[in-house]
CSV table of C-alpha atoms in Angstrom, one decimal:
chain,number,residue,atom,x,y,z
P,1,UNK,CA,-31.0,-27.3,15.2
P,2,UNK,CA,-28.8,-28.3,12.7
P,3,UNK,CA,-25.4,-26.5,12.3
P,4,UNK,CA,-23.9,-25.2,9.2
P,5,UNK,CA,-20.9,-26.9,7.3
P,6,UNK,CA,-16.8,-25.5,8.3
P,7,UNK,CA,-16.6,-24.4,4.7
P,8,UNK,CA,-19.7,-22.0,4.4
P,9,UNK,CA,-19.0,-21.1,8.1
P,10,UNK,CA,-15.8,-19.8,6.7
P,11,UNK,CA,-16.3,-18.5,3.5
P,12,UNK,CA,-18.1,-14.9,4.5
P,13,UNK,CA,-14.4,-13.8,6.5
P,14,UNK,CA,-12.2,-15.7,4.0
P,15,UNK,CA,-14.4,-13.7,1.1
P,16,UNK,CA,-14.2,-10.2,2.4
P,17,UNK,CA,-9.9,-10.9,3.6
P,18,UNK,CA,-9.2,-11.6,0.1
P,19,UNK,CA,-11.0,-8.9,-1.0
P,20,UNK,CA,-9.7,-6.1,1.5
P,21,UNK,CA,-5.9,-7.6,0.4
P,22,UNK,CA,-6.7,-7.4,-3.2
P,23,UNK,CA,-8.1,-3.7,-2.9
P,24,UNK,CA,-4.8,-3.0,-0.9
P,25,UNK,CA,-2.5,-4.3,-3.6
P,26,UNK,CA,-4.7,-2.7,-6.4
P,27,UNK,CA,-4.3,0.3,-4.3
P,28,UNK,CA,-0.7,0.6,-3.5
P,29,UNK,CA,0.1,-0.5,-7.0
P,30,UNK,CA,-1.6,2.6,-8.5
P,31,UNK,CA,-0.5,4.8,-5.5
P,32,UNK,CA,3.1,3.7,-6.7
P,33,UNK,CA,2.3,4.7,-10.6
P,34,UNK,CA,0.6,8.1,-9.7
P,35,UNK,CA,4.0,8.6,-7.5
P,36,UNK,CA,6.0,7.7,-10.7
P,37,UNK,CA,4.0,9.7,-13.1
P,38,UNK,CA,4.0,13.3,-11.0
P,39,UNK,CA,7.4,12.8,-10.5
P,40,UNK,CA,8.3,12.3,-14.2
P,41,UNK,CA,5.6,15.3,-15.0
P,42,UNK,CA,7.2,17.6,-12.3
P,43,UNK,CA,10.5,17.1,-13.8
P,44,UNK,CA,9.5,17.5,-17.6
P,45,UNK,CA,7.9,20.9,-16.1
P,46,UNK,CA,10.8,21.8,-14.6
P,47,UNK,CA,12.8,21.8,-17.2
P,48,UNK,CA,10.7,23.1,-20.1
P,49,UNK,CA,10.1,26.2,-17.9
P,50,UNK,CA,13.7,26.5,-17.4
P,51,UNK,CA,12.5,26.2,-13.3
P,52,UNK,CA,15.7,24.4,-12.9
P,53,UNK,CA,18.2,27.2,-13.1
P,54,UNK,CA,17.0,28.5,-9.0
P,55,UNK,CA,16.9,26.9,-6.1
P,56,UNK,CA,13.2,26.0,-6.0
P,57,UNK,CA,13.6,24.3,-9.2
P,58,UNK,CA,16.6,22.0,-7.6
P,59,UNK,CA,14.2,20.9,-4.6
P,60,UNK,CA,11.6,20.2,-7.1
P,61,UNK,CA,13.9,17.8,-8.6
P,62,UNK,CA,14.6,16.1,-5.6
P,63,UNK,CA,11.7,15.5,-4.3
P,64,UNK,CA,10.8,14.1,-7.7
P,65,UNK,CA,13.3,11.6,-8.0
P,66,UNK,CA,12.1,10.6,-4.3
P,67,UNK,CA,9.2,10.4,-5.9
P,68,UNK,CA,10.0,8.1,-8.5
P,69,UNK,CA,12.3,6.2,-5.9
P,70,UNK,CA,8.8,5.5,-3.4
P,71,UNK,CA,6.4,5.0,-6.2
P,72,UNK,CA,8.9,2.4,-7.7
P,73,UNK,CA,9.9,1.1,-4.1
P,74,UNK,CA,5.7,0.5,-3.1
P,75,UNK,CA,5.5,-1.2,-7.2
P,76,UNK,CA,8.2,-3.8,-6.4
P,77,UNK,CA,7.2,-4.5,-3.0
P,78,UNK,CA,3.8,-5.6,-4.5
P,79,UNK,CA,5.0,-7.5,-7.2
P,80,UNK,CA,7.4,-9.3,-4.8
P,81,UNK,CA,10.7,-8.0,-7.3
P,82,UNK,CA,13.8,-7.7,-4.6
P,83,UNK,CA,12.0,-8.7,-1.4
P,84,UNK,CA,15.0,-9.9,-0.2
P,85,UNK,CA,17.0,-6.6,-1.3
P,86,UNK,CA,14.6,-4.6,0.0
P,87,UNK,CA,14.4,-5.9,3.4
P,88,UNK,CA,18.2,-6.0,3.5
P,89,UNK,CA,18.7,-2.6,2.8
P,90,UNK,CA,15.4,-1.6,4.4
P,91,UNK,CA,14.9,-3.7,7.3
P,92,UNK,CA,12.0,-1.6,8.2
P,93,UNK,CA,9.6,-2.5,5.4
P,94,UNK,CA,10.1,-6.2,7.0
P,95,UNK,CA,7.4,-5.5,9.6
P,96,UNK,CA,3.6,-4.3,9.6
P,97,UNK,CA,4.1,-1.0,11.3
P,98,UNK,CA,7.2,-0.2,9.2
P,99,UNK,CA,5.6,-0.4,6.1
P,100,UNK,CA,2.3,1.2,7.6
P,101,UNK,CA,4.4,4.1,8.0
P,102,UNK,CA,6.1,4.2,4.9
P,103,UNK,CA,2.8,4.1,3.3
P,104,UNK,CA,1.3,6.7,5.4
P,105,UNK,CA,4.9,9.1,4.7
P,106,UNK,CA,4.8,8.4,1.0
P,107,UNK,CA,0.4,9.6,1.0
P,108,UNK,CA,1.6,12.7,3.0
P,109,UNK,CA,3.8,13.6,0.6
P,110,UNK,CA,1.9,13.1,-2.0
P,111,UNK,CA,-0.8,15.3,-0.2
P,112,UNK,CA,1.3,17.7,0.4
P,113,UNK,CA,2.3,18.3,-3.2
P,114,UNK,CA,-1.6,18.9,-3.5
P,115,UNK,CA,-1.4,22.3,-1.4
P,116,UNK,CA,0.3,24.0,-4.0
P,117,UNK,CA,-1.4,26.8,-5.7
P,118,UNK,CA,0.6,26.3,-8.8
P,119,UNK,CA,-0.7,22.8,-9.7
P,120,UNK,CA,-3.2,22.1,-12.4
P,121,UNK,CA,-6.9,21.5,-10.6
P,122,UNK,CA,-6.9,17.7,-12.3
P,123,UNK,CA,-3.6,17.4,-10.4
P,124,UNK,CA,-4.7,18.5,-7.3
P,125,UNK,CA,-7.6,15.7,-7.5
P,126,UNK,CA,-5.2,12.9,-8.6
P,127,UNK,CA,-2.8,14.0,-5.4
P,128,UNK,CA,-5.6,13.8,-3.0
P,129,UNK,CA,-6.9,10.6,-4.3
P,130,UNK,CA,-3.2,9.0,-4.3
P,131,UNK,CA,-3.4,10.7,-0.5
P,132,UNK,CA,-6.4,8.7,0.0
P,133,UNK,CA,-5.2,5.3,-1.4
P,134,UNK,CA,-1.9,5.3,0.8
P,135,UNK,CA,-3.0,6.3,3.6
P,136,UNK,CA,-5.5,3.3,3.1
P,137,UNK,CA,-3.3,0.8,2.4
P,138,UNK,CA,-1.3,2.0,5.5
P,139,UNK,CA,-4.5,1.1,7.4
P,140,UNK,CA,-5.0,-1.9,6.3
P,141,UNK,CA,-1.4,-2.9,7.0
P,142,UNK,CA,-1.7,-1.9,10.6
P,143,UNK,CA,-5.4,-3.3,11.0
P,144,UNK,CA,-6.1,-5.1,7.8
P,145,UNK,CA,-5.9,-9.2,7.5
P,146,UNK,CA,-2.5,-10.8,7.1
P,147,UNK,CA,-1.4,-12.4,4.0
P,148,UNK,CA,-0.5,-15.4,5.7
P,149,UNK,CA,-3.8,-15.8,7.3
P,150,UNK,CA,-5.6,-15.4,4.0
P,151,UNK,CA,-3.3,-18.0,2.8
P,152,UNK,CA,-4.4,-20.4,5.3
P,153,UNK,CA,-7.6,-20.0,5.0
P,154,UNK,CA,-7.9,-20.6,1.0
P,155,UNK,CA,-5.5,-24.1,1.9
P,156,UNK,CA,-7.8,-24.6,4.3
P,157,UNK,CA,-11.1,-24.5,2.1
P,158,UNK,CA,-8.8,-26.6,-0.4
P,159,UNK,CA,-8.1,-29.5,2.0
P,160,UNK,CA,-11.5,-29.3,4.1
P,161,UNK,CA,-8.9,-30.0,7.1
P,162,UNK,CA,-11.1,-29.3,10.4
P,163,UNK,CA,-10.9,-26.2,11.9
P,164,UNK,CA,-9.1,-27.1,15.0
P,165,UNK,CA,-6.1,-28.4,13.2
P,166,UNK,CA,-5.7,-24.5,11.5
P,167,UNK,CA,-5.1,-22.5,14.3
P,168,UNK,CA,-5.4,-19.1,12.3
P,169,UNK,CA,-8.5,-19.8,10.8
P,170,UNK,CA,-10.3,-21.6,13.9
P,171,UNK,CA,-9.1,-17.7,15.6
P,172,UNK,CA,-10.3,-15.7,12.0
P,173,UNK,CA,-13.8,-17.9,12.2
P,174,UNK,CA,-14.9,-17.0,15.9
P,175,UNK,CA,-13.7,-13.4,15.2
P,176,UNK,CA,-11.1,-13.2,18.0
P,177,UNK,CA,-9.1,-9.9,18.6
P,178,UNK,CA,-5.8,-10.7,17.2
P,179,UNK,CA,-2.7,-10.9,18.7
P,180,UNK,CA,0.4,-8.9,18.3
């Protein structure tokens, strides 16, 4: 029987890697906006109901501007603005699990903000979704494909180098567990 070509062999795990890191950029990007925009709306809404005058209103506003500080933060970090003064100032962002569990911190809060009883029912949704979307892209961080490997792989489909001489897609093509 005759065998199929490197290329086509490896196009079905090189298609679906870039599209799981593609879906996880589209998602933390929008995760990061929805993060921006309820902190913005929570503060306009603090104010205009003159909420900032007691003490709840003053933790609202905090937890807004950390708002505004993560949704910004996840937005840069997929743009690639500051990497470096990121990870120098946030060494744990440099590593898979750290930013996993930035991810997963930053959808719990979000979700969180969703419990209320006081929030609009739209805004409700729009939290649990943004819920949803971190805590996926924290998922796929932990479990997902690397960048790097994806990388590879497209170099590799661009060069038609063998398989043997590209050690992380010769592991990626016979589905091996990887290795941490």
């Amino acid at each position: 029987p005759a065998t199929r070509p490197e290329a086509a062999r490896l196009a079905p795990p090189m298609a679906r890697a870039e599209l799981l890191l593609k879906g996880k950029r589209l998602c933390a990007l929008a995760s990061g906006g929805v993060l921006i925009t309820f902190a913005v709306l929570s503060l306009v809404g603090c104010f205009i109901s003159f909420l900032w005058v007691t003490p709840i209103g003053w933790m609202i506003i905090i937890s807004s501007i950390w708002y505004a500080a993560f949704g910004g933060l996840m937005i840069a970090m997929q743009l690639g603005y500051g990497a470096k003064l990121i990870t120098a100032n946030a060494g744990f962002l440099d590593s898979k699990y750290g930013r996993a569990m930035f991810y997963f911190f930053c959808g719990s809060m979000a979700g969180s903000s969703a419990g209320s009883h006081d929030a609009w029912l739209v805004a409700q949704i729009f939290a649990y979704i943004n819920w949803g979307m971190c805590w996926f892209v924290g998922i796929l961080e932990l479990c997902g494909p690397k960048e790097k490997v994806a990388n590879v792989l497209a170099q590799h489909m661009a060069s038609q180098l063998p398989v043997e001489h590209v050690p992380a897609a010769n592991a990626l093509a016979q589905h091996a567990a990887p290795s941490f």
